[in-house]
XYZ file of C-alpha atoms in Angstrom:
697
model
C 0.000 0.000 0.000
C 2.832 2.415 0.761
C 4.438 1.731 -2.619
C 1.204 2.636 -4.415
C 0.655 5.791 -2.376
C 3.446 7.845 -4.010
C 2.170 7.510 -7.623
C -1.333 8.327 -6.428
C -0.131 11.533 -4.816
C 1.783 12.475 -7.967
C -1.268 11.946 -10.141
C -3.432 14.043 -7.851
C -1.184 17.040 -8.546
C -1.996 17.121 -12.260
C -4.606 19.860 -11.811
C -2.127 22.202 -10.173
C 0.520 24.414 -11.834
C 3.621 23.279 -10.021
C 6.018 25.906 -11.397
C 3.805 28.996 -10.899
C 6.076 31.732 -9.450
C 3.138 33.756 -8.120
C 0.914 33.256 -5.045
C -2.167 31.117 -5.605
C -4.297 34.006 -4.292
C -3.336 36.057 -7.378
C -4.894 33.594 -9.799
C -7.891 34.940 -11.646
C -7.056 38.534 -10.721
C -6.658 41.464 -13.142
C -2.902 41.654 -12.706
C -0.254 42.585 -15.250
C 2.997 40.635 -15.045
C 6.063 42.330 -16.493
C 9.802 42.722 -15.902
C 12.543 45.240 -15.290
C 16.265 44.711 -15.839
C 18.013 47.263 -13.645
C 17.234 48.945 -10.356
C 15.503 52.287 -11.017
C 17.955 54.945 -9.874
C 15.449 57.788 -9.474
C 11.676 57.823 -8.983
C 11.671 61.482 -7.913
C 10.074 63.385 -10.836
C 12.672 66.155 -10.547
C 15.600 63.763 -10.982
C 14.341 60.835 -13.064
C 15.223 60.893 -16.764
C 15.529 57.237 -17.818
C 12.984 55.263 -19.814
C 13.111 52.295 -17.417
C 12.187 54.634 -14.541
C 9.231 56.182 -16.351
C 7.392 52.835 -16.460
C 6.874 53.446 -12.738
C 6.863 57.235 -12.326
C 4.356 57.925 -15.091
C 1.777 55.556 -13.613
C 1.908 57.476 -10.330
C 2.507 61.093 -11.340
C 0.243 63.146 -13.574
C 1.549 66.071 -15.621
C -1.111 68.501 -16.809
C -0.882 67.140 -20.379
C -0.491 63.706 -21.963
C -0.288 62.140 -25.421
C -3.308 60.656 -27.130
C -2.859 56.916 -26.809
C -4.036 55.985 -30.313
C -3.558 58.942 -32.669
C -0.541 59.475 -34.927
C 1.230 61.818 -35.441
C 1.479 62.187 -31.698
C -1.046 64.634 -30.297
C -1.097 66.425 -26.939
C -4.348 66.294 -24.991
C -5.342 67.365 -21.459
C -4.540 65.120 -18.512
C -5.295 66.979 -15.295
C -5.639 70.270 -17.198
C -8.956 71.389 -18.616
C -7.350 72.224 -21.963
C -4.006 72.362 -23.751
C -2.666 75.846 -22.921
C -1.691 78.209 -25.720
C 0.998 80.806 -24.951
C 0.090 84.448 -24.592
C 2.887 86.673 -25.902
C 3.516 89.874 -23.952
C 6.209 92.477 -23.386
C 7.492 92.679 -19.817
C 10.326 95.005 -18.902
C 11.236 95.443 -22.558
C 11.485 91.676 -23.039
C 9.211 89.315 -24.956
C 7.718 86.627 -22.743
C 5.406 83.656 -23.329
C 2.778 83.110 -20.629
C 1.184 79.697 -20.229
C -1.881 79.769 -18.013
C -2.935 76.296 -16.910
C -6.223 75.477 -15.223
C -6.536 72.023 -13.640
C -9.645 69.997 -12.968
C -11.137 70.466 -9.492
C -11.827 67.460 -7.306
C -8.696 65.435 -8.138
C -7.280 63.768 -5.025
C -3.892 62.360 -4.109
C -3.371 58.668 -3.427
C -3.646 57.529 0.199
C -0.365 58.385 1.907
C 0.891 58.976 5.458
C 2.245 62.409 4.489
C -1.315 63.766 4.486
C -1.839 62.906 8.163
C -0.450 65.877 10.187
C 0.668 63.667 13.084
C 2.926 61.727 10.686
C 4.999 64.843 9.990
C 6.403 64.743 13.540
C 7.249 61.078 14.076
C 9.356 59.708 16.894
C 12.655 58.258 15.631
C 11.949 54.903 17.251
C 8.702 54.636 15.339
C 10.481 55.410 12.070
C 13.108 52.759 12.840
C 10.374 50.164 13.346
C 8.775 50.759 9.931
C 9.258 48.424 6.985
C 7.070 50.506 4.662
C 5.634 54.024 4.864
C 2.200 52.492 4.317
C 2.277 50.945 7.795
C 1.349 54.398 9.132
C -2.159 55.914 9.086
C -3.045 57.164 5.610
C -4.718 60.350 4.447
C -5.339 62.372 1.293
C -6.298 65.828 0.074
C -7.287 67.630 -3.131
C -4.757 68.449 -5.816
C -4.180 72.201 -6.187
C -2.169 74.528 -8.402
C 0.284 74.947 -5.526
C 1.409 71.334 -5.967
C 2.456 71.992 -9.563
C 4.148 75.236 -8.525
C 6.046 73.415 -5.780
C 7.454 70.897 -8.246
C 8.597 73.616 -10.672
C 10.449 75.215 -7.774
C 12.053 71.833 -7.025
C 13.781 72.001 -10.439
C 16.131 74.522 -8.778
C 16.559 72.632 -5.497
C 20.244 72.731 -4.439
C 20.144 69.183 -3.039
C 18.708 67.562 -6.162
C 20.380 66.655 -9.435
C 17.876 67.943 -12.011
C 18.877 66.980 -15.584
C 16.727 69.668 -17.245
C 17.705 72.574 -14.970
C 20.202 74.008 -17.465
C 17.638 74.092 -20.274
C 14.739 75.327 -18.157
C 16.841 78.065 -16.530
C 17.231 79.583 -20.004
C 13.472 79.898 -20.361
C 11.614 80.015 -17.013
C 11.944 83.586 -15.802
C 14.140 83.865 -12.716
C 14.883 80.139 -12.338
C 18.673 80.532 -12.396
C 18.632 83.314 -9.754
C 16.105 81.295 -7.760
C 18.545 78.371 -7.629
C 21.242 80.675 -6.243
C 18.838 82.026 -3.625
C 17.844 78.518 -2.514
C 21.472 77.492 -2.239
C 22.140 80.458 0.051
C 19.069 79.685 2.162
C 19.738 75.944 2.564
C 20.989 74.734 5.962
C 22.600 71.314 6.453
C 20.146 68.803 7.894
C 17.174 71.176 7.732
C 14.181 70.827 5.452
C 14.107 73.622 2.846
C 10.463 74.737 2.550
C 10.149 76.085 -0.993
C 6.803 77.710 -0.201
C 8.722 80.447 1.621
C 10.654 81.418 -1.527
C 8.935 83.013 -4.530
C 9.871 82.184 -8.115
C 9.097 85.058 -10.536
C 8.504 82.707 -13.467
C 5.564 80.954 -11.783
C 2.406 82.729 -10.611
C -0.529 81.345 -8.667
C -3.872 82.473 -10.105
C -6.181 80.611 -7.728
C -6.481 77.172 -6.135
C -6.844 75.490 -9.523
C -4.843 77.696 -11.899
C -1.267 78.908 -12.290
C 0.955 80.580 -14.877
C 4.429 79.734 -16.166
C 6.325 82.659 -17.713
C 9.069 81.986 -20.256
C 11.617 84.238 -21.882
C 10.943 84.682 -25.584
C 9.050 82.120 -27.606
C 9.374 78.419 -26.900
C 6.352 76.567 -28.320
C 7.969 73.212 -27.518
C 7.330 73.940 -23.838
C 3.919 72.319 -24.315
C 5.654 68.978 -24.730
C 7.549 69.424 -21.470
C 4.175 69.855 -19.761
C 3.501 66.189 -20.603
C 6.663 65.004 -18.803
C 7.031 63.972 -15.180
C 9.284 66.987 -14.498
C 6.107 69.088 -14.432
C 4.009 66.734 -12.296
C 2.565 67.849 -8.950
C 4.539 67.157 -5.771
C 2.855 67.980 -2.433
C 5.029 69.804 0.066
C 3.857 67.368 2.735
C 5.613 64.499 0.946
C 8.951 66.315 1.025
C 8.449 67.227 4.665
C 7.426 63.679 5.603
C 10.464 62.040 4.010
C 12.874 64.579 5.511
C 12.320 63.317 9.059
C 15.245 61.716 10.951
C 15.718 58.045 10.130
C 13.827 58.137 6.828
C 16.892 58.292 4.581
C 18.530 55.325 6.313
C 15.507 53.203 5.419
C 15.373 54.485 1.820
C 12.146 56.316 2.599
C 12.268 59.163 0.090
C 10.591 60.416 -3.077
C 13.310 58.594 -4.983
C 11.882 55.292 -3.684
C 8.275 56.070 -2.785
C 6.562 58.415 -5.283
C 3.394 60.237 -4.208
C 0.908 61.208 -6.909
C -2.637 61.442 -8.224
C -2.270 58.900 -11.044
C -4.164 55.647 -11.552
C -1.578 53.604 -9.629
C 0.517 53.799 -6.475
C 3.804 52.037 -5.770
C 3.342 49.830 -2.701
C 6.378 47.541 -3.020
C 9.870 48.661 -3.941
C 12.353 45.801 -3.765
C 14.664 46.759 -6.641
C 16.599 43.495 -6.443
C 13.497 41.376 -6.894
C 10.123 43.017 -7.441
C 8.228 46.305 -7.889
C 4.455 46.364 -7.395
C 1.898 48.955 -8.441
C -1.712 48.768 -7.269
C -4.760 50.737 -8.314
C -5.059 54.113 -6.607
C -8.462 53.984 -4.840
C -8.694 57.787 -5.038
C -8.180 57.961 -8.800
C -10.930 59.978 -10.434
C -11.349 57.623 -13.395
C -10.722 58.560 -17.011
C -12.611 57.411 -20.127
C -10.820 55.222 -22.641
C -10.315 57.032 -26.005
C -13.286 57.056 -28.344
C -11.326 57.685 -31.533
C -8.012 56.747 -33.071
C -6.337 56.019 -36.384
C -7.733 54.177 -39.367
C -7.657 50.483 -38.563
C -7.842 50.893 -34.788
C -11.523 49.949 -34.657
C -10.955 46.819 -36.752
C -8.074 45.880 -34.447
C -10.398 46.054 -31.434
C -8.669 49.108 -29.999
C -11.932 51.060 -29.688
C -14.011 48.318 -28.078
C -13.629 49.974 -24.668
C -14.360 53.506 -25.854
C -15.721 55.626 -23.022
C -15.212 52.995 -20.326
C -13.518 54.217 -17.135
C -9.834 53.421 -16.741
C -7.722 51.808 -15.441
C -8.725 48.240 -16.275
C -5.912 46.478 -14.408
C -5.910 46.296 -10.602
C -2.251 45.499 -10.005
C 1.027 45.340 -11.925
C 3.865 43.114 -10.721
C 7.324 43.779 -12.175
C 9.966 41.104 -11.562
C 13.653 41.790 -11.988
C 15.153 39.662 -14.753
C 18.833 40.213 -15.471
C 19.188 37.505 -18.118
C 17.339 37.200 -21.423
C 16.914 33.412 -21.420
C 14.931 33.094 -18.140
C 12.763 36.022 -19.217
C 12.048 34.408 -22.569
C 11.233 31.014 -21.075
C 8.841 32.513 -18.514
C 7.134 34.495 -21.272
C 6.602 31.302 -23.271
C 5.202 29.660 -20.124
C 2.711 32.516 -19.769
C 4.198 34.031 -16.621
C 4.980 37.357 -18.309
C 2.321 39.040 -20.406
C 4.705 40.612 -22.915
C 8.302 40.391 -24.057
C 10.798 42.045 -26.302
C 12.819 39.972 -28.754
C 16.531 39.572 -28.186
C 18.930 38.562 -30.952
C 19.187 35.085 -29.403
C 15.415 34.527 -29.676
C 14.746 36.366 -32.925
C 14.745 33.312 -35.199
C 12.425 31.466 -32.831
C 9.922 34.335 -32.769
C 10.093 35.928 -36.222
C 10.043 34.759 -39.819
C 11.222 37.069 -42.600
C 9.234 36.795 -45.828
C 10.764 36.751 -49.313
C 9.880 40.437 -49.545
C 11.889 41.094 -46.390
C 8.845 41.733 -44.187
C 8.935 40.362 -40.630
C 6.118 38.191 -39.325
C 5.453 35.864 -36.431
C 6.758 32.330 -36.535
C 4.127 29.549 -36.709
C 5.011 28.504 -33.144
C 4.180 31.960 -31.802
C 0.955 32.196 -33.802
C -0.148 28.775 -32.579
C 0.038 30.046 -28.995
C -2.053 33.129 -29.761
C 0.910 35.477 -29.404
C 0.846 38.618 -31.509
C 3.600 40.980 -32.555
C 3.435 44.775 -32.613
C 6.104 46.920 -34.214
C 6.798 50.612 -33.900
C 9.429 52.951 -35.289
C 11.068 54.832 -32.439
C 11.545 58.631 -32.602
C 15.265 58.045 -33.151
C 17.884 58.506 -35.814
C 21.268 56.772 -36.022
C 23.521 58.227 -38.680
C 26.974 58.150 -40.244
C 28.128 61.710 -39.765
C 30.724 63.524 -41.849
C 32.669 66.141 -39.902
C 32.138 69.454 -41.728
C 35.534 70.644 -40.479
C 37.429 67.765 -42.075
C 39.422 68.789 -45.203
C 38.406 65.679 -47.165
C 34.778 64.805 -46.371
C 33.672 68.137 -44.868
C 32.693 71.549 -46.150
C 30.453 72.901 -48.882
C 32.804 72.438 -51.862
C 31.421 70.529 -54.832
C 34.278 68.027 -54.482
C 33.390 67.141 -50.863
C 29.652 67.228 -51.520
C 29.811 64.717 -54.370
C 32.092 62.480 -52.317
C 29.495 62.394 -49.526
C 26.708 61.810 -52.044
C 28.599 58.883 -53.574
C 29.051 57.326 -50.130
C 25.362 57.889 -49.330
C 24.411 55.740 -52.334
C 27.063 53.064 -51.882
C 26.612 52.321 -48.180
C 23.783 49.792 -48.049
C 21.813 50.546 -44.895
C 19.163 47.995 -45.814
C 21.854 45.317 -45.637
C 23.235 46.758 -42.397
C 19.821 46.428 -40.726
C 19.361 42.862 -41.916
C 22.839 41.728 -40.849
C 23.274 43.549 -37.550
C 19.736 44.356 -36.362
C 17.557 41.464 -37.636
C 15.710 44.015 -39.753
C 14.695 46.062 -36.720
C 14.935 49.462 -38.341
C 14.071 51.475 -41.452
C 16.620 53.411 -43.525
C 16.419 57.156 -43.029
C 15.714 59.496 -45.928
C 16.005 62.656 -43.881
C 16.644 63.876 -40.344
C 13.041 63.556 -39.065
C 11.789 60.251 -37.651
C 8.523 58.663 -38.857
C 5.410 59.532 -36.868
C 6.316 63.198 -36.432
C 4.992 66.245 -38.231
C 7.216 67.072 -41.179
C 8.002 63.461 -42.075
C 6.800 62.502 -45.541
C 5.436 59.024 -46.233
C 5.714 57.026 -49.443
C 7.240 58.280 -52.656
C 7.290 61.900 -51.481
C 9.408 60.872 -48.524
C 12.297 59.104 -50.267
C 15.708 60.653 -50.804
C 15.874 60.914 -54.631
C 19.663 61.085 -54.489
C 19.980 57.599 -52.961
C 16.720 55.827 -53.883
C 14.147 55.342 -56.615
C 10.469 54.475 -56.187
C 9.701 51.139 -57.827
C 6.692 48.865 -57.391
C 5.457 50.836 -54.421
C 8.686 50.897 -52.416
C 12.031 52.665 -52.177
C 14.892 50.914 -53.982
C 18.534 51.954 -53.559
C 20.138 53.422 -56.685
C 22.711 51.261 -58.490
C 26.368 51.420 -57.566
C 27.140 52.932 -60.988
C 25.461 56.159 -59.862
C 27.782 56.331 -56.859
C 30.878 55.646 -58.973
C 29.877 58.422 -61.368
C 29.580 60.919 -58.498
C 32.887 59.728 -57.052
C 34.635 60.380 -60.372
C 33.039 63.833 -60.596
C 34.372 64.502 -57.084
C 37.877 63.856 -58.373
C 38.339 60.290 -57.145
C 37.884 57.956 -60.138
C 38.210 54.332 -59.047
C 38.937 55.508 -55.521
C 42.097 57.456 -56.381
C 42.786 61.175 -56.168
C 42.917 62.351 -59.782
C 45.407 65.057 -58.880
C 47.930 62.983 -56.938
C 47.142 59.452 -58.006
C 47.088 58.385 -54.377
C 44.341 56.032 -53.104
C 41.575 57.689 -51.114
C 41.693 56.609 -47.478
C 38.751 57.392 -45.169
C 38.658 56.952 -41.402
C 35.721 55.896 -39.253
C 36.044 56.978 -35.628
C 34.325 54.450 -33.416
C 34.376 52.959 -29.938
C 35.979 49.626 -29.122
C 33.475 47.203 -27.629
C 34.911 43.725 -28.079
C 35.558 40.805 -30.435
C 32.116 41.204 -31.983
C 33.255 44.430 -33.627
C 35.325 42.526 -36.200
C 32.255 41.526 -38.210
C 31.021 45.113 -38.147
C 34.402 46.512 -39.229
C 34.583 43.921 -42.021
C 31.169 45.082 -43.210
C 32.247 48.727 -43.242
C 35.397 47.784 -45.134
C 33.282 46.017 -47.749
C 31.028 49.061 -48.196
C 33.955 51.370 -48.923
C 35.623 48.751 -51.110
C 32.619 48.891 -53.435
C 33.969 52.301 -54.462
C 37.615 51.145 -54.233
C 38.075 53.431 -51.220
C 40.447 52.266 -48.495
C 38.796 52.079 -45.084
C 40.618 52.599 -41.804
C 38.761 52.339 -38.474
C 40.064 54.451 -35.585
C 38.800 52.637 -32.519
C 38.971 54.132 -29.049
C 37.058 54.131 -25.767
C 33.820 56.054 -25.248
C 35.345 58.977 -23.340
C 38.057 59.519 -25.956
C 35.454 59.269 -28.721
C 33.361 61.970 -27.037
C 36.442 64.148 -26.655
C 37.179 63.866 -30.385
C 33.603 64.890 -31.174
C 33.857 67.881 -28.837
C 37.041 69.097 -30.503
C 35.959 68.328 -34.059
C 38.821 65.862 -34.591
C 36.764 63.149 -36.316
C 36.307 62.367 -39.994
C 33.418 59.892 -40.202
C 31.567 58.725 -37.090
C 28.391 56.925 -36.048
C 26.072 58.405 -33.417
C 22.359 58.464 -32.603
C 19.660 60.683 -31.168
C 16.305 60.033 -29.510
C 13.777 62.859 -29.464
C 12.680 64.309 -26.139
C 9.356 65.331 -27.645
C 7.544 64.683 -30.961
C 8.327 67.954 -32.721
C 10.483 68.167 -35.864
C 12.504 70.947 -34.202
C 14.001 68.276 -31.918
C 15.628 66.658 -34.979
C 16.205 69.660 -37.226
C 18.231 71.442 -34.553
C 20.841 68.658 -34.817
C 21.962 70.346 -38.066
C 21.735 73.956 -36.948
C 25.053 75.797 -37.237
C 24.516 77.465 -33.855
C 24.547 73.977 -32.293
C 27.941 72.973 -33.762
C 29.664 70.652 -31.303
C 33.214 71.927 -31.876
C 32.223 75.604 -31.541
C 29.403 75.701 -29.006
C 29.331 72.167 -27.524
C 25.847 71.806 -28.968
C 24.218 68.698 -30.432
C 25.295 69.287 -34.053
C 27.966 66.575 -33.920
C 28.785 66.902 -37.642
C 29.423 70.671 -37.235
C 27.267 71.174 -40.343
C 26.766 74.781 -41.430
C 24.525 76.095 -44.192
C 23.235 79.695 -44.021
C 19.993 78.913 -45.877
C 19.252 75.929 -43.642
C 19.960 77.980 -40.499
C 17.706 80.813 -41.677
C 14.869 78.373 -42.359
C 15.402 76.712 -38.978
C 15.044 80.076 -37.230
C 11.627 80.435 -38.873
C 10.458 76.833 -38.442
C 11.383 76.236 -34.800
C 8.681 78.495 -33.345
C 5.920 77.794 -35.858
C 2.740 75.823 -35.343
C 2.195 72.679 -37.426
C 0.714 74.368 -40.506
C 1.074 73.752 -44.260
C 3.532 76.656 -44.332
C 5.718 74.953 -41.740
C 5.594 71.717 -43.727
C 6.669 73.579 -46.867
C 9.653 75.131 -45.096
C 10.625 71.757 -43.599
C 10.478 70.185 -47.055
C 13.008 72.761 -48.256
C 15.285 72.079 -45.253
C 15.180 68.350 -45.958
C 15.995 69.052 -49.622
C 19.077 71.056 -48.554
C 20.063 68.289 -46.157
C 19.853 65.637 -48.864
C 21.917 67.691 -51.300
C 24.665 68.510 -48.782
C 24.609 65.012 -47.170
C 26.262 65.925 -43.841
C 24.802 62.600 -42.676
C 25.758 59.819 -45.060
C 22.606 57.829 -44.477
C 21.431 56.008 -41.397
C 18.306 54.456 -39.941
C 15.434 54.830 -37.513
C 15.300 52.022 -34.962
C 12.251 49.751 -34.924
C 10.968 47.958 -31.854
C 9.380 44.506 -31.914
C 7.120 43.512 -29.054
C 5.380 40.196 -28.348
C 2.085 40.098 -26.466
C -0.026 37.212 -25.266
C -3.568 37.070 -26.573
C -5.075 37.736 -23.149
C -3.528 41.244 -23.042
C -5.794 43.807 -24.692
C -5.679 47.418 -25.911
C -2.036 47.088 -26.939
C -0.735 49.747 -29.320
C 2.900 50.865 -29.206
C 3.250 54.514 -28.284
C 6.834 55.755 -28.215
C 5.932 59.044 -26.512
C 3.317 58.109 -23.910
C 4.854 56.467 -20.838
C 1.548 56.261 -18.925
C 0.355 53.256 -20.936
C -0.585 50.940 -18.086
C -4.001 52.499 -17.512
C -5.113 51.639 -21.076
C -4.246 47.922 -20.939
C -6.579 45.131 -19.898
C -6.145 41.421 -19.193
C -8.375 38.384 -19.450
C -7.273 36.456 -16.322
C -9.455 33.417 -17.029
C -7.940 32.907 -20.467
C -4.471 33.388 -19.046
C -5.088 30.845 -16.282
C -6.384 28.249 -18.745
C -3.413 28.626 -21.075
C -0.911 28.582 -18.219
C -2.351 25.229 -17.130
C -2.148 23.901 -20.680
C 1.437 25.097 -21.219
C 2.718 23.992 -17.812
C 1.276 20.512 -17.358
C 3.534 18.451 -15.118
C 5.495 15.827 -17.049
C 5.156 12.876 -14.686
C 6.421 9.913 -16.672
C 10.115 10.563 -15.818
C 9.175 10.624 -12.123
C 7.117 7.441 -12.430
C 9.838 5.730 -14.453
C 12.380 6.689 -11.831
C 10.118 5.331 -9.126
C 9.721 2.035 -10.975
C 13.474 1.744 -11.551
C 14.052 2.492 -7.892
C 11.501 -0.109 -6.935
C 13.115 -2.621 -9.297
C 16.411 -2.074 -7.546
C 15.098 -1.869 -3.983
C 12.501 -4.654 -3.893
C 14.923 -7.560 -4.625
C 17.355 -6.208 -2.050
C 14.535 -5.873 0.468
C 13.362 -9.428 -0.192
C 16.916 -10.756 0.196
C 17.243 -8.805 3.433
C 13.999 -10.348 4.734
C 15.239 -13.862 3.897
C 18.468 -13.274 5.791
C 16.513 -11.948 8.766
C 14.392 -15.128 8.847
C 17.429 -17.341 8.634
C 19.148 -15.496 11.483
C 16.054 -15.851 13.633
C 15.926 -19.704 13.255
C 16.904 -21.481 16.587
C 20.313 -23.167 16.785
C 20.158 -26.881 15.951
C 16.692 -26.537 14.528
C 17.765 -28.240 11.348
C 19.335 -31.333 13.094
């Protein structure tokens, strides 16, 4: 009977999921399961600037504006504000200023938090030492007011915080730089600095639900900053609460425990293992979008139109440092979504004969779907305008750059080194932004032709013709007879760079040009860019906001890296381009602005300061039980739009994680086959030993 008991117990466990990493009480709940790779360094909205941090901060904090979840090009809409503010231009003290008056919705309340209980602002040190979480204290709340937004803007100048946008904002927000100096003088070691006692001229309180921000000159892109966490509300009580003795030693701070009005609140922060967001019970509710792009309705993205958000009650983020465990747990159904690493690309994606990526049959069979999105990025091969060979506006240098722009096959680069995760660039502006042209109107006619509904790279003969016209027939200087040698400045990363350098060498060899890489470390590479000591180099840029100005300024002469330490790494200079940029940067998105941008792109293509490049493309995999998924490269507050079908997830997890019992049973039988004979022999010996002496005589 004992021998039969073990198999019976094993068989009884077939209905359970033995490898489920989550508590059984979570089953059937509306919970999102996701991952993070590195410990978030900052969750304080004044200091955070990393994408991996925003997946937490932007679920908790609410700027006055946000991006429409479904519409493209990206469109700003109100969040806590009643409307998107338009600047009022005035003259103050002989200076032009832009005034943004922002009115927020009344009745919005902060999440439950101990900072809103007055008694918790004067805690005994022993009580603080006994806490494991701030939420062990009594919780309170209050209404969001304009003062909370004003307080956060003042925090951008706080002397004890590292604020990455202070330098930029101090150029625009009236009095911010002097305000920072005043706060530094007023700060006392160990004492809480109450910013309410110090006025900032560039921010004015209108009433409890309205305030003004005053900027020097015109800066229409400021609207986009109003959708970032830097301009979220921070209650003074939260700062005061976390400044109490003993709090810092327990990592109780705004950098670990954000306090906001958003749909979620962070209730667990264990950066080595898990981060947990739960629904904010005080959230006002927000209707799901009722309109989107063409095709959104057919894709089911408007099925929840008008329904109150959020749809998910909790989000659990597990730290995964390695790609393989993450991938395996995704396939088991324990993570709701996943990216695609190079190691897993062939398992997840099939490339068609036309070069289009699609899901593999294995993924489709499990109901997994793939969503792709082109990031607001550009990676480019820059030509240093100060270099005597590839730089400058001479016809000789221009035609050399144009020849290289045709010959270097970026389509091949993306297939070989990025699994096709990118699209070749035809101009400086990324897809999805105003100013970018789609289809035939958007191709670079110097490097591509439009054939059969797609862009096709021009033949190598066109590049060789331009190279000869530049004075380098067959890759030799016609004047000296010497071979043309070009240098690519790059960073040394490891043995894997050999394949990349071989590819570059092959591209230049197509024009019989000798290629010489100049590899160095990252710091030295940056130093060479700062001093303008490069020839050709590869760099990238990701937009802070979805306005073409944030790409076009990368070619503005006033931003030349070697002269002004700006972001124009190629040191490109063209008076006509710069004059057009001065007009375009402060314009609204009108047909006139598009016309001027078209001319700027035309100049860019002719001069070719960037010898081609690409816009990176993201691939995401999502299980069928996760709904309302649409990639949005600008909106970081995406969690509130998503929904899960927990019953479907539970059923598929059981199907995909059935215990495989036959190895256990086989092992048991083999063990029994070995043990039973030995046991029987042992029993026989015991009987023989127990027989009385002389019994056999």
